[in-house]
Tab-separated table of C-alpha atoms in Angstrom:
chain	number	residue	atom	x	y	z
A	513	GLN	CA	25.415	-8.896	24.599
A	514	VAL	CA	24.731	-8.639	20.776
A	515	GLN	CA	23.226	-11.442	19.395
A	516	LEU	CA	22.533	-11.616	15.455
A	517	VAL	CA	20.432	-14.676	14.196
A	518	GLU	CA	19.901	-15.760	10.561
A	519	SER	CA	17.057	-16.975	8.849
A	520	GLY	CA	15.754	-17.786	5.292
A	521	GLY	CA	18.454	-19.957	4.464
A	522	GLY	CA	17.373	-23.325	2.033
A	523	LEU	CA	17.915	-24.852	-1.434
A	524	VAL	CA	17.144	-23.578	-4.669
A	525	ARG	CA	17.704	-23.938	-8.066
A	526	PRO	CA	19.832	-22.031	-10.165
A	527	GLY	CA	17.743	-18.646	-11.557
A	528	GLU	CA	15.534	-18.480	-8.185
A	529	SER	CA	15.481	-16.344	-5.316
A	530	LEU	CA	15.907	-16.466	-1.891
A	531	LYS	CA	15.500	-13.785	0.644
A	532	LEU	CA	17.755	-13.953	3.884
A	533	SER	CA	16.780	-12.186	7.288
A	534	CYS	CA	19.152	-11.464	10.095
A	535	ALA	CA	17.416	-10.231	13.470
A	536	ALA	CA	19.471	-7.804	16.186
A	537	SER	CA	19.639	-7.843	19.629
A	538	GLY	CA	21.237	-6.397	22.618
A	539	ARG	CA	22.677	-3.391	21.784
A	540	THR	CA	20.823	0.590	19.962
A	541	TYR	CA	20.569	-1.184	16.441
A	542	SER	CA	19.816	2.137	14.231
A	543	THR	CA	23.753	2.815	15.625
A	544	SER	CA	25.444	0.043	13.281
A	545	VAL	CA	26.518	-1.128	10.365
A	546	MET	CA	25.599	-4.345	9.209
A	547	GLY	CA	26.929	-6.922	6.433
A	548	TRP	CA	26.725	-10.379	4.462
A	549	PHE	CA	29.261	-12.423	4.204
A	550	ARG	CA	29.382	-15.710	2.907
A	551	GLN	CA	31.901	-18.947	3.615
A	552	ALA	CA	31.898	-21.782	0.995
A	553	PRO	CA	33.989	-25.498	1.568
A	554	GLY	CA	37.652	-24.630	1.536
A	555	LYS	CA	37.425	-20.972	0.735
A	556	GLU	CA	37.580	-17.807	2.689
A	557	ARG	CA	34.750	-15.724	4.162
A	558	GLU	CA	34.019	-13.363	1.771
A	559	PHE	CA	32.276	-9.847	1.550
A	560	VAL	CA	28.487	-10.086	-0.037
A	561	ALA	CA	27.300	-6.274	0.669
A	562	SER	CA	27.177	-3.640	3.321
A	563	ILE	CA	24.318	-1.162	4.884
A	564	ASN	CA	25.235	1.527	6.679
A	565	TRP	CA	22.739	3.281	9.856
A	566	ASN	CA	20.372	4.231	8.187
A	567	GLY	CA	20.025	2.914	4.738
A	568	GLY	CA	21.677	6.031	2.754
A	569	SER	CA	24.575	4.058	1.775
A	570	THR	CA	25.094	1.029	0.531
A	571	ASP	CA	27.858	-1.402	-1.009
A	572	TYR	CA	28.313	-4.981	-2.731
A	573	ALA	CA	30.614	-7.532	-3.846
A	574	ASP	CA	31.233	-7.314	-7.646
A	575	SER	CA	30.156	-10.415	-7.858
A	576	VAL	CA	26.385	-9.850	-6.781
A	577	LYS	CA	26.033	-6.615	-7.728
A	578	GLY	CA	22.775	-6.418	-9.835
A	579	ARG	CA	21.417	-9.374	-8.881
A	580	PHE	CA	21.554	-8.597	-4.635
A	581	SER	CA	20.039	-5.941	-2.802
A	582	ILE	CA	20.726	-5.776	1.351
A	583	SER	CA	18.041	-3.331	3.405
A	584	ARG	CA	17.184	-2.986	6.377
A	585	ASP	CA	14.375	-1.936	8.815
A	586	ASN	CA	15.837	-0.085	12.035
A	587	ALA	CA	12.242	-0.616	13.871
A	588	LYS	CA	12.358	-3.603	13.532
A	589	ASN	CA	16.271	-4.308	14.374
A	590	THR	CA	16.734	-6.392	11.567
A	591	VAL	CA	19.069	-6.207	7.614
A	592	SER	CA	17.553	-8.840	4.872
A	593	LEU	CA	19.645	-9.736	2.023
A	594	GLN	CA	17.532	-10.528	-1.382
A	595	MET	CA	19.415	-12.714	-3.873
A	596	ASN	CA	17.874	-13.042	-7.599
A	597	SER	CA	19.204	-15.408	-9.807
A	598	LEU	CA	20.986	-17.673	-7.830
A	599	GLU	CA	24.108	-19.210	-9.066
A	600	PRO	CA	25.585	-22.529	-7.918
A	601	GLU	CA	28.608	-20.330	-7.157
A	602	ASP	CA	26.720	-18.224	-4.346
A	603	THR	CA	26.230	-21.455	-2.594
A	604	ALA	CA	27.427	-21.248	1.045
A	605	VAL	CA	27.255	-20.432	4.229
A	606	TYR	CA	26.116	-16.861	4.742
A	607	TYR	CA	26.659	-14.776	8.309
A	608	CYS	CA	25.344	-11.604	9.226
A	609	ALA	CA	27.367	-9.159	10.903
A	610	ALA	CA	27.336	-5.908	13.167
A	611	ARG	CA	29.880	-3.454	13.791
A	612	TYR	CA	28.833	-0.498	16.286
A	613	THR	CA	31.415	2.107	15.875
A	614	ASP	CA	31.986	4.518	12.733
A	615	TYR	CA	28.118	3.533	11.500
A	616	GLY	CA	28.105	6.202	8.953
A	617	GLY	CA	29.951	4.017	5.866
A	618	THR	CA	30.162	0.884	5.138
A	619	TYR	CA	32.909	-1.886	5.640
A	620	SER	CA	34.004	-4.706	3.170
A	621	HIS	CA	36.634	-6.478	5.704
A	622	PRO	CA	35.393	-9.203	7.973
A	623	HIS	CA	37.917	-7.809	10.767
A	624	GLU	CA	36.170	-4.572	10.588
A	625	TYR	CA	32.688	-6.108	12.269
A	626	ASN	CA	32.978	-7.351	15.622
A	627	TYR	CA	30.138	-9.700	16.500
A	628	TRP	CA	28.466	-12.039	14.304
A	629	GLY	CA	26.010	-14.499	13.348
A	630	GLN	CA	25.617	-18.269	13.627
A	631	GLY	CA	25.353	-18.635	9.655
A	632	THR	CA	22.868	-19.935	7.499
A	633	GLN	CA	23.462	-22.272	4.472
A	634	VAL	CA	22.045	-21.300	0.970
A	635	THR	CA	22.339	-23.822	-1.718
A	636	VAL	CA	22.005	-23.613	-5.158
A	637	SER	CA	21.755	-26.353	-6.896
A	638	SER	CA	19.648	-28.296	-9.977
C-alpha cells in the first residue's frame, strides 16, 4: 500500500518562503510521477506542480511559475516543493500525489493520480 506523508506547512508572512516535503513508501518510488495540488476553502483542488520519474520534466501552474520549484530525491523517496515570495492567495491545504504508470511525463489533473497524502496547511497572512 502506497503511503504519502506531507510535512513543512505552517504560517508565514507575505513574501516569505516555505518548503514542503512528501515522503513516499510502499512502492518503487523511482517509477512514479509526483505532483503537488492545493485546495482553499470553498474551492476545487487545483494543480500546483508535477515532476516526472527522473526529474527531467517539470510543470507548474501559471499562478506559481517563477516562485515555486518542485524537486525529487529518488534515493530518499521524497519530493519537495520550494515556495518563495508567498502571497495570501497561496493559502490552502497542500496535497502530495503520485501515479505509478506512464511516468515519463507530467500530469496536471487530480484524476490522473492514484495516491494522495493527507495534506498540510499553508497559511500566508500578515
